[in-house]
Coordinates of C-alpha atoms (C1' of nucleotides) in Angstrom, one line a residue:
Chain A
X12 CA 7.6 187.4 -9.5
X13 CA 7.8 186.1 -5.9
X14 CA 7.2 188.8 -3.8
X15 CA 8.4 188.6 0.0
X16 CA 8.4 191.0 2.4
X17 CA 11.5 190.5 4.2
X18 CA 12.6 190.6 7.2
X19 CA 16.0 190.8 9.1
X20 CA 16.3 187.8 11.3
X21 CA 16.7 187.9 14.8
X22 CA 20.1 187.5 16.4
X23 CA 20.7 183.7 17.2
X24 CA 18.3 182.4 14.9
X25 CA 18.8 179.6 12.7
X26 CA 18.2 180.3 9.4
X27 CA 15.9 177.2 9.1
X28 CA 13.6 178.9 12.1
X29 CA 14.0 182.4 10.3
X30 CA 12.8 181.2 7.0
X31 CA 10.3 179.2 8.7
X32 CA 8.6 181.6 10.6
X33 CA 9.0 183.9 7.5
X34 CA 7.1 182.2 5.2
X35 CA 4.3 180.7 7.6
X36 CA 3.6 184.1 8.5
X37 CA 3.2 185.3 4.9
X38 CA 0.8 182.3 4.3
X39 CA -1.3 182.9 7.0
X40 CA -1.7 185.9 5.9
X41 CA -2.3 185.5 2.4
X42 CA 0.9 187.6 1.7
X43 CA 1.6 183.9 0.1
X44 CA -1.6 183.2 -2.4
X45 CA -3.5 179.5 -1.9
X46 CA -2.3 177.5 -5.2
X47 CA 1.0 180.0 -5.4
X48 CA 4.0 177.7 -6.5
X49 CA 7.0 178.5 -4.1
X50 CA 10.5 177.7 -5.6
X51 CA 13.3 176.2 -3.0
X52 CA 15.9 177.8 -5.2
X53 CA 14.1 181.1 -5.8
X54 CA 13.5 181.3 -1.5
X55 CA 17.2 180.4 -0.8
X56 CA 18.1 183.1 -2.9
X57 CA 15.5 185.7 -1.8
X58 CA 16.0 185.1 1.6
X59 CA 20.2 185.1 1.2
X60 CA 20.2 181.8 2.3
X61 CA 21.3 178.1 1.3
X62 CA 18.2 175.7 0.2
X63 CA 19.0 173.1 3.1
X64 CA 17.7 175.7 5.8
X65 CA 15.0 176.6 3.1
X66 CA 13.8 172.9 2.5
X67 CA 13.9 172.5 5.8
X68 CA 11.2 174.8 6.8
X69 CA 9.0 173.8 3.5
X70 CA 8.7 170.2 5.0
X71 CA 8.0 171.3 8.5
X72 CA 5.8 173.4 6.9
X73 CA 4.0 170.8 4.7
X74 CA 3.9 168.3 7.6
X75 CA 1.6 171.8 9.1
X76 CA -0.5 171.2 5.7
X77 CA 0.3 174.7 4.9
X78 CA 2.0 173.3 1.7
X79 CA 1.9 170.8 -0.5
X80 CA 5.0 169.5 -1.5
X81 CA 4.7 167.2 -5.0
X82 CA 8.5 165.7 -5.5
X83 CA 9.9 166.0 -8.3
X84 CA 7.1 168.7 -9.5
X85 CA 6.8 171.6 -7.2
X86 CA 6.1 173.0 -3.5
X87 CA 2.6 175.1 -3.6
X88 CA 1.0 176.9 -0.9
X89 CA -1.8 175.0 0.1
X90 CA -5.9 175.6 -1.0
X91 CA -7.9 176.2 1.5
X92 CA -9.3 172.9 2.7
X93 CA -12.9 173.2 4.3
X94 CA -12.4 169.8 5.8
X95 CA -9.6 170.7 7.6
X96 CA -11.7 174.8 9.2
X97 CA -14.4 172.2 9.9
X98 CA -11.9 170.0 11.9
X99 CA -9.9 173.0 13.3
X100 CA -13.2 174.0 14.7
X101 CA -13.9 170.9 15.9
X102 CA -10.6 170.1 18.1
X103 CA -11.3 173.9 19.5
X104 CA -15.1 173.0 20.6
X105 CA -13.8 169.9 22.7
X106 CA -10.3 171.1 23.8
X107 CA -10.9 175.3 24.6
X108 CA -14.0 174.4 26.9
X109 CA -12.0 171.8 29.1
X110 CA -9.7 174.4 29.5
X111 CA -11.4 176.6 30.7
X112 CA -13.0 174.0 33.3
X113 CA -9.7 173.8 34.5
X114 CA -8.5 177.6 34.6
X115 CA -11.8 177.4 36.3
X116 CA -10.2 175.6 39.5
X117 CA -6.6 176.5 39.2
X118 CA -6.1 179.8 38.0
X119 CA -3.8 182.7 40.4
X120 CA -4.2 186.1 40.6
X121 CA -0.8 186.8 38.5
X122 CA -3.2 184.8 35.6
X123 CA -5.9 186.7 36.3
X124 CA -4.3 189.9 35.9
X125 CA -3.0 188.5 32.7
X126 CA -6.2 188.0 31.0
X127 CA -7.2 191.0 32.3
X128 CA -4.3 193.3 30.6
X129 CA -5.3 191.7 27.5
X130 CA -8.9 192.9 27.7
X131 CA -7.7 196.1 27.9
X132 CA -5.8 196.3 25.2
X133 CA -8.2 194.7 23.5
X134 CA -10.5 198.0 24.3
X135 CA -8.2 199.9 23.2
X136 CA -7.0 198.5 19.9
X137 CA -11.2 198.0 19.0
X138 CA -11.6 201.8 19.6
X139 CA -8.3 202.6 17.0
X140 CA -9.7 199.1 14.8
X141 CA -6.4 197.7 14.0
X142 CA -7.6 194.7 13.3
X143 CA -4.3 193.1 13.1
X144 CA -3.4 193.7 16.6
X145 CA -6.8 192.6 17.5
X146 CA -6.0 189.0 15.9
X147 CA -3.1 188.7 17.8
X148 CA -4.4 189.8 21.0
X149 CA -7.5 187.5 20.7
X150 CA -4.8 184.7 19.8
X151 CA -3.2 185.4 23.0
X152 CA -6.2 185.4 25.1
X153 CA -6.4 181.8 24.4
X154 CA -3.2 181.5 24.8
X155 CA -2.6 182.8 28.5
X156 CA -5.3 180.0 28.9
X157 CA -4.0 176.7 27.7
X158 CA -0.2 177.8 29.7
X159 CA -1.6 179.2 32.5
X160 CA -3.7 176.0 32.9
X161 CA -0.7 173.7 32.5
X162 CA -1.4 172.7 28.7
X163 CA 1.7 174.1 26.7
X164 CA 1.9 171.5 24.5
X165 CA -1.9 171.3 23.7
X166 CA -1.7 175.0 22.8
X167 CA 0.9 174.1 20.2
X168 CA -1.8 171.5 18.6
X169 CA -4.3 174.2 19.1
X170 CA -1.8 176.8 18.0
X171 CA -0.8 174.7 14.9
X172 CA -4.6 174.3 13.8
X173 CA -5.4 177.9 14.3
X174 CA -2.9 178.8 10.9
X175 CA -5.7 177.0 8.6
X176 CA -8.6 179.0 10.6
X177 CA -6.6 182.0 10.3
X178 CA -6.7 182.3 6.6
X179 CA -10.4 182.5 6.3
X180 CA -10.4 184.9 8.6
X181 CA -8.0 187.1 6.9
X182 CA -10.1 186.4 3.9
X183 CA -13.2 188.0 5.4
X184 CA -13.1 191.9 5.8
X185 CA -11.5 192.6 9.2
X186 CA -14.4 194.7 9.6
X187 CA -16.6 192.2 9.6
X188 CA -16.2 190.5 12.5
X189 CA -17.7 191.3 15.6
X190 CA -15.2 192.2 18.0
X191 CA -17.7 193.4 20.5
X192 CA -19.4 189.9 21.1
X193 CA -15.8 188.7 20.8
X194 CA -14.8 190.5 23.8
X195 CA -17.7 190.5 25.8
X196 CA -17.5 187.1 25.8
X197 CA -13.8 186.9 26.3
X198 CA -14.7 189.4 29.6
X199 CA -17.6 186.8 30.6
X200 CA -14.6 183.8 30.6
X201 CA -13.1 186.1 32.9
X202 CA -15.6 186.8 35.2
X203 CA -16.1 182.8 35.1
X204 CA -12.7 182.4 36.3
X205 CA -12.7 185.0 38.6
X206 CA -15.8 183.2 40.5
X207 CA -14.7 180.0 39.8
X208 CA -17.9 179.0 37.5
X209 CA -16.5 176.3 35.4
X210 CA -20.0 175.5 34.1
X211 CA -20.4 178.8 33.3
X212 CA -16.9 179.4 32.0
X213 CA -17.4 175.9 30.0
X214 CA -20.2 176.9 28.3
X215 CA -19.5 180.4 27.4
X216 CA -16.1 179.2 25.9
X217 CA -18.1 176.6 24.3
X218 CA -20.5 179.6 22.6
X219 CA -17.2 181.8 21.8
X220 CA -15.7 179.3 19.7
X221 CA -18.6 178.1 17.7
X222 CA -18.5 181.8 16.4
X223 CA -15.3 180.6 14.4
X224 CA -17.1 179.4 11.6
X225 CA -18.3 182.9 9.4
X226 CA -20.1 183.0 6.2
X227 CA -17.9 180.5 4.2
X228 CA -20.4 180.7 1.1
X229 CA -19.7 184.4 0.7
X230 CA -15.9 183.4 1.0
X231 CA -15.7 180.9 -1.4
X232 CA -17.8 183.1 -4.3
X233 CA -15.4 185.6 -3.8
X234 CA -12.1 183.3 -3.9
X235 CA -13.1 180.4 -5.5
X236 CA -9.7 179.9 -6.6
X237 CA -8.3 180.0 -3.2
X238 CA -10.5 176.8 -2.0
X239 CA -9.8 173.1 -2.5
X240 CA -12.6 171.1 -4.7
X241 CA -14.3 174.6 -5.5
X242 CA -15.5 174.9 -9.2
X243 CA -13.5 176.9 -10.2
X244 CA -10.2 176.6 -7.7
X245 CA -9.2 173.5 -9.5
X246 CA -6.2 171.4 -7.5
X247 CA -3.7 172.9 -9.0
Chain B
X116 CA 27.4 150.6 19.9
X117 CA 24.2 151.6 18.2
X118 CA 22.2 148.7 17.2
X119 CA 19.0 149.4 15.0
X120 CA 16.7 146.1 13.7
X121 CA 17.7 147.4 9.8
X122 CA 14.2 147.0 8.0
X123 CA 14.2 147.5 3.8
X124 CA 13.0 150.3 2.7
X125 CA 9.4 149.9 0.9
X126 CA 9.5 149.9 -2.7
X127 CA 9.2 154.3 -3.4
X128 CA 9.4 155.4 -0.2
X129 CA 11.5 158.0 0.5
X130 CA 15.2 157.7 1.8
X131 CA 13.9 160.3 4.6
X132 CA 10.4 158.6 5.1
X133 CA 12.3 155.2 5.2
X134 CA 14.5 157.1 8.6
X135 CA 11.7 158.6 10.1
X136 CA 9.1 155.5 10.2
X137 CA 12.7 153.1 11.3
X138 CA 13.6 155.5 13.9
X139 CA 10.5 157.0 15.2
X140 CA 8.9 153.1 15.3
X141 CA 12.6 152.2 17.5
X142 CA 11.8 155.0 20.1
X143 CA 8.2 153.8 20.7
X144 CA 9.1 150.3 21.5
X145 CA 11.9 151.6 23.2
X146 CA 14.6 149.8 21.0
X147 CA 16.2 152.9 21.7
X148 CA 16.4 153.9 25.1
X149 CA 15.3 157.6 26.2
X150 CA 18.2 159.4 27.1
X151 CA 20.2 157.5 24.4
X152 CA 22.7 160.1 22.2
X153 CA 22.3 159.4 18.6
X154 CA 24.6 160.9 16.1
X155 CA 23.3 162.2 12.5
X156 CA 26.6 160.2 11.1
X157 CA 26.4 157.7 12.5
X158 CA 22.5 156.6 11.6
X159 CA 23.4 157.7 8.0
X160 CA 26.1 155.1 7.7
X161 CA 23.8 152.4 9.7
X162 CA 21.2 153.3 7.4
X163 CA 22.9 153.2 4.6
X164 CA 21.7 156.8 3.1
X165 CA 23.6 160.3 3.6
X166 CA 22.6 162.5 6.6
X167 CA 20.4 164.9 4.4
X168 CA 17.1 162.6 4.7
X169 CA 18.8 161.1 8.6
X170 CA 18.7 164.9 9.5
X171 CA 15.3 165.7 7.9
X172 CA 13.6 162.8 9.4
X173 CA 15.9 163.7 13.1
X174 CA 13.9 167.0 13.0
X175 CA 10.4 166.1 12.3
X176 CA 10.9 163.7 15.4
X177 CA 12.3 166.2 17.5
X178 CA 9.2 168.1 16.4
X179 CA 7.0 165.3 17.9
X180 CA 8.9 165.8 20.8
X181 CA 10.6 162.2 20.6
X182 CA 13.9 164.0 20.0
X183 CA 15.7 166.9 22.1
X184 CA 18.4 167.9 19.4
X185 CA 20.9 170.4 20.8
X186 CA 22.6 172.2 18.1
X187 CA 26.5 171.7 17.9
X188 CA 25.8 169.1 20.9
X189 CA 24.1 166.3 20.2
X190 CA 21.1 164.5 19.6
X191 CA 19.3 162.5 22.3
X192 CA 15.9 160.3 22.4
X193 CA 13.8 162.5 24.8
X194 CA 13.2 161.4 27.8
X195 CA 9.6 160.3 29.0
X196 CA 8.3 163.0 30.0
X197 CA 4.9 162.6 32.4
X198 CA 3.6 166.1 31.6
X199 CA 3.5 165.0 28.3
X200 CA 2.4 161.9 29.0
X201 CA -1.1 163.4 31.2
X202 CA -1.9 166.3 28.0
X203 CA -2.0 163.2 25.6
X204 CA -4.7 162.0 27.6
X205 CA -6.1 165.0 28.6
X206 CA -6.7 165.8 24.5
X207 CA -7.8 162.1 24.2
X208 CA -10.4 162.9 27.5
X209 CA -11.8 165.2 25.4
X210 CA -11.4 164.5 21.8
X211 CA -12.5 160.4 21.5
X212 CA -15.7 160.8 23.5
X213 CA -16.8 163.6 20.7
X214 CA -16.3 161.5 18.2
X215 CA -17.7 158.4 19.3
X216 CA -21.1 160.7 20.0
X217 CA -20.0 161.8 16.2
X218 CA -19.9 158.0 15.3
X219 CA -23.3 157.1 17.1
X220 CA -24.9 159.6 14.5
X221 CA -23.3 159.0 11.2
X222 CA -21.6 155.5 11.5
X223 CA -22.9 152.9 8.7
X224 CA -23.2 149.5 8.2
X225 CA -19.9 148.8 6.4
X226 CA -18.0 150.8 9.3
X227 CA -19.8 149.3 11.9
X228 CA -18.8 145.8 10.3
X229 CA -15.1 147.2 10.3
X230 CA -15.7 147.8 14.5
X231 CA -16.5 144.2 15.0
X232 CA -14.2 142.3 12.6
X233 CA -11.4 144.3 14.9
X234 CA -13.4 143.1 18.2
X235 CA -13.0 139.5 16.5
X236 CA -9.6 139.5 15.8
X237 CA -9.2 141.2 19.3
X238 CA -10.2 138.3 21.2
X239 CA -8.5 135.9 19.3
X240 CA -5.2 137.5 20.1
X241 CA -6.0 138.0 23.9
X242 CA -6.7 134.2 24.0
X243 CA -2.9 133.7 22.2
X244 CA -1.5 136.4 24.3
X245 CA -0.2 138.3 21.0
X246 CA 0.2 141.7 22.7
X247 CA 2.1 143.2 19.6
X248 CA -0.6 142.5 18.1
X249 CA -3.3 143.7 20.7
X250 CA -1.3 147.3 20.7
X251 CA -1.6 147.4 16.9
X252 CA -5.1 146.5 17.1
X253 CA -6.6 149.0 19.9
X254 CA -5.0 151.6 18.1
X255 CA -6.5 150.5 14.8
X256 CA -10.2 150.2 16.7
X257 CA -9.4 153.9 17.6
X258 CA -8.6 154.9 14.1
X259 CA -11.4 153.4 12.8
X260 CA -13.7 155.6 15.2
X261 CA -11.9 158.8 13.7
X262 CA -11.5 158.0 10.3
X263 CA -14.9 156.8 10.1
X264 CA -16.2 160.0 11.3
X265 CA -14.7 161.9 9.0
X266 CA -11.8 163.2 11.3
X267 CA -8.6 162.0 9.6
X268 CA -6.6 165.0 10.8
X269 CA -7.9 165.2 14.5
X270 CA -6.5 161.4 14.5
X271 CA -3.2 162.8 13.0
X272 CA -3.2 164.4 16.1
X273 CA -4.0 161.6 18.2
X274 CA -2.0 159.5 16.7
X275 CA 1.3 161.4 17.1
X276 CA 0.2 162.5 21.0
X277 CA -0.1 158.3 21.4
X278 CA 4.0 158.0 20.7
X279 CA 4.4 159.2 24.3
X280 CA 1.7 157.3 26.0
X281 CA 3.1 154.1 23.7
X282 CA 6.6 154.3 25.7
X283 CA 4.9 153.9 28.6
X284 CA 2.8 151.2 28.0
X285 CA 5.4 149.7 26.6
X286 CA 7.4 150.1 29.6
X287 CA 4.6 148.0 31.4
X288 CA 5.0 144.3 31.5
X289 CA 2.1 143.8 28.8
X290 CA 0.4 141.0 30.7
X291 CA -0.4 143.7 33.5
X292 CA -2.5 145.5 30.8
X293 CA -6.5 144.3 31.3
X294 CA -7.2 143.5 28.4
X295 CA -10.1 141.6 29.1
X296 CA -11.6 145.3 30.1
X297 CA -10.5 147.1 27.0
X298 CA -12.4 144.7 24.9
X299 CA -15.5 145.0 27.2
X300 CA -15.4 148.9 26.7
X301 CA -14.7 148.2 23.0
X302 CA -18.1 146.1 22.6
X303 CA -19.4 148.2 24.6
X304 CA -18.7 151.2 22.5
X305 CA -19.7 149.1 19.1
X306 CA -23.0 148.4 20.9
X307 CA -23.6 151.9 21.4
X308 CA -22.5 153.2 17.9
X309 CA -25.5 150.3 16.7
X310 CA -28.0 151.6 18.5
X311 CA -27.3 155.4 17.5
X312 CA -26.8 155.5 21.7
X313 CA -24.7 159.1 21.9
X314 CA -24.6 159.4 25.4
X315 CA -24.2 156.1 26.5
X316 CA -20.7 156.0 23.7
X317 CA -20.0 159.5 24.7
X318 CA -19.5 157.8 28.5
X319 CA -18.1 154.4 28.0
X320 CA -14.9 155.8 25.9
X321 CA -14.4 158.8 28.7
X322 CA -14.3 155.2 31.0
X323 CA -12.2 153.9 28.7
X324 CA -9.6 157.0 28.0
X325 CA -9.3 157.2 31.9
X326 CA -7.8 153.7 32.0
X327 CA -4.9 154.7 29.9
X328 CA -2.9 155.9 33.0
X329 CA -1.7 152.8 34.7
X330 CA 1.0 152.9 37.8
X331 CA 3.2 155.4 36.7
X332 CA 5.2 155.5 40.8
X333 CA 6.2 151.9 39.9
X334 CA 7.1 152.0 36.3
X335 CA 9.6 155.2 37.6
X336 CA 11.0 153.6 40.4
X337 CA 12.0 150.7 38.0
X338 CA 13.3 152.7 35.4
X339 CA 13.9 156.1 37.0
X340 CA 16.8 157.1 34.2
X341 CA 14.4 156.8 31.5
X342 CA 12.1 159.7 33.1
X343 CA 12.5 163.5 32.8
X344 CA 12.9 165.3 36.9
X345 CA 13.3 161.9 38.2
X346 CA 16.2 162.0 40.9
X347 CA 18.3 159.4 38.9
X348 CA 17.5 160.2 35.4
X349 CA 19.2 163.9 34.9
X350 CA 18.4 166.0 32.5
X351 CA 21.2 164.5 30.5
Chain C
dC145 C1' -2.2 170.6 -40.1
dA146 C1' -1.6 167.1 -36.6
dT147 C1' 1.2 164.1 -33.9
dC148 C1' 4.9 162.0 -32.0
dA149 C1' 9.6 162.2 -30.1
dC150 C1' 13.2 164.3 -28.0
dA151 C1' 15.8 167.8 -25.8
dC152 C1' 15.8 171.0 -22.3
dA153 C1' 14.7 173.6 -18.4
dC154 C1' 12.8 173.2 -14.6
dT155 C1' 11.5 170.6 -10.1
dT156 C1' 12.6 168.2 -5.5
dG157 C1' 15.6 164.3 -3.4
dT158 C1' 20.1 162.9 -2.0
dA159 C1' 25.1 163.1 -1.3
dT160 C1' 29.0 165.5 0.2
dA161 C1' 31.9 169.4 1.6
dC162 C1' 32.6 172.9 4.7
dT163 C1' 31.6 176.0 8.9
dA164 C1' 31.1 176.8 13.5
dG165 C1' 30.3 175.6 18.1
dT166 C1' 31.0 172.3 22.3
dC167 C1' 33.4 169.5 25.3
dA168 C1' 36.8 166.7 27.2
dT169 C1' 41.5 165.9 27.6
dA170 C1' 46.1 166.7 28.0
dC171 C1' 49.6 169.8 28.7
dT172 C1' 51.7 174.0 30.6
dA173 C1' 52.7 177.2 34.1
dA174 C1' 52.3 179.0 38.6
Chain D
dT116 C1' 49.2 170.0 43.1
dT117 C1' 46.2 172.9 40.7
dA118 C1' 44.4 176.3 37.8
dG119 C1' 44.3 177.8 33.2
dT120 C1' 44.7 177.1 28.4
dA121 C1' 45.4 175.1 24.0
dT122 C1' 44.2 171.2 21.1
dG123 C1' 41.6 168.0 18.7
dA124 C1' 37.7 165.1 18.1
dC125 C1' 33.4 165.3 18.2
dT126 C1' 28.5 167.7 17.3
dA127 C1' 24.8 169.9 14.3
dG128 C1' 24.1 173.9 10.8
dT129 C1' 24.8 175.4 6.3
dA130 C1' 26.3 175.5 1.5
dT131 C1' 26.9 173.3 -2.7
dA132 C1' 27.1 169.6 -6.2
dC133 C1' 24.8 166.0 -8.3
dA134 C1' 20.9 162.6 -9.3
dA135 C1' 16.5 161.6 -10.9
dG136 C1' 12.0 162.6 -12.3
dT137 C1' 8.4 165.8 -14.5
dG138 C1' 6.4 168.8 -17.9
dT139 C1' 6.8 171.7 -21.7
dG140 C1' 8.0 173.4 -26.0
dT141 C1' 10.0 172.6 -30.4
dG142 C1' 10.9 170.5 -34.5
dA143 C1' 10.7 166.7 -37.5
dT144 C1' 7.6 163.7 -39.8
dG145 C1' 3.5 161.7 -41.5

DNA sequence: CATCACACACTTGTATACTAGTCATACTAA
DNA sequence: TTAGTATGACTAGTATACAAGTGTGTGATG
């Protein structure tokens, strides 16, 4: 029933990292379905493990809201919560301009050359459309900008908020989105950088993320059952 | 050796809830000192549960970066750590102006009412000195701003990013804090959420945000061991 | 046929036993 | 004396056993 595409776990991994990154990979990409009961026992035995390591990366995941964990009754992969997109987005709008302000002012050539490496590859992985690589690259865009600027640890808020955001996305046809605009705005952040423009790189950044937010509507018709307080998507 | 103020558990809260809010509200107020070793056996028999829920709530701290847990090592309280200390109010910079323009729009009546019956009690507790009680409360006025704007997990965020900037105001003799100032800003704030001013809130709670680093050369030099890459406090 | 009760098969929460790694200390040998 | 090594007392990580609560299905009973 519970299907898991497994992986072997790198050498000197804990098991509770292993199955933790593991399973928040499968949810973020809906390997793991919205509503989906997940079984402590049934993981620990899929993944070969004990259920301590196991529980321990369902709570850190549930503290992530990427489950819901009801005691006594079950652990279910959470529904998409609109609330919590629309609040993703929000923390983005404030927190991706400002640092971009400060890349602005701070930023070295070895950072430039950085962003500028991903921009190719981002070329070249448009032309061939894996979209998959695309996500990743476009994640680590943003990336290279919250470290290089100093912010490590408001990347891993950012970081953390991005796994909700990234399941609509995966919803949506890859296809859909508009990597062109994507990248031409990503290659305008640069040029901002490059000249120093931190208005210009503020406001550009401030245009790039408000493009998060796709047709939801459509989304929603299609997967009612994946979304929290959706007619038909009960709670569970 | 290790001394915790033992607190009942509420009535249905979990053994591991029970550790986490006991432990994580001892680092804030510095009951337990950064740098301090703490051993998963030892809390479990001060505690008086087994070391399953100790250990679970030990790594969600440690995941709030209040912990540094070293496998087969130990566990320490983490040092204060200034870089972590300037991106908490870097995210707050940018984060509690939005919402106060948020709050300028959308606030009603009742919350508004909510904003000044916490400006009330405010002042009373300046005039009896209560600063317990003033910390509880300019958090509260904070929360009320998020919540009321319908941000409850962006103020998750805050709220968590706060343990670190707690330590060090906690660190500060309490009677240095101007209080008399953060109440200004706080009326100052109500008075522009009441007369829908966005910009004018938008600018008063950057003010305010700013003020939250006080001297942080004289709180070091008194307690240098409690910092991270201080010259007397090593890495332990 | 409907309804209530109870047993049972689950669930997660907690306790405990065991594994494996680290570090300091004391002892041995050069 | 000193360097090297074994030993033992810690540590956290993992495995497993048990407790406590939930929901469902079944069967007796009206």
């Amino acid at each position: 029933m519970l299907e898991l595409e497994m992986i072997k776990p790198d050498a000197g991994q804990s098991a509770r990292e292993y199955a933790y990154q593991l399973l928040r990979d499968h949810i973020i990409r809906l390997k793991l379905k919205p509503g989906q009961p997940l079984s402590e026992n049934e993981l620990a035995a899929k993944l070969q493990i004990s259920r301590t390591p196991v529980r321990e990366a369902l709570i850190r995941l549930s503290q992530e809201q990427l489950l819901e964990v009801l005691p006594q009754r079950g652990t279910y992969v959470s529904l998409i919560d609109l609330e919590q997109v629309e609040e993703a987005r929000f923390v983005r709008e404030q927190l991706e301009p400002a640092v971009v302000r400060l890349a602005c002012g701070r930023f070295t050539a070895d950072q430039r050359i950085q962003l500028e490496s991903n921009l190719i590859l981002f070329e070249k992985y448009v032309e061939e459309k894996d979209y998959s690589k695309l996500f990743d690259l476009d994640i680590r865009f943003h990336e290279i900008l919250f470290t290089g600027s100093g912010k490590e640890r408001t990347w891993a808020i950012v970081h953390s908020l991005n796994a909700h955001l990234s399941r609509i996305r995966m919803l949506s046809l890859a296809s859909e989105y508009n990597w062109t605009t994507i990248i031409a705005q990503h290659r305008e952040v640069v040029e901002a950088i490059k000249t120093k423009d931190a208005d210009r790189g503020e406001r550009v950044m401030r245009e790039h993320v408000s493009l998060i937010v796709l047709d939801q509507e459509a989304l929603i018709r299609a997967h009612p059952d994946y979304f929290k307080n959706s007619p038909q998507g009960g709670d569970t």
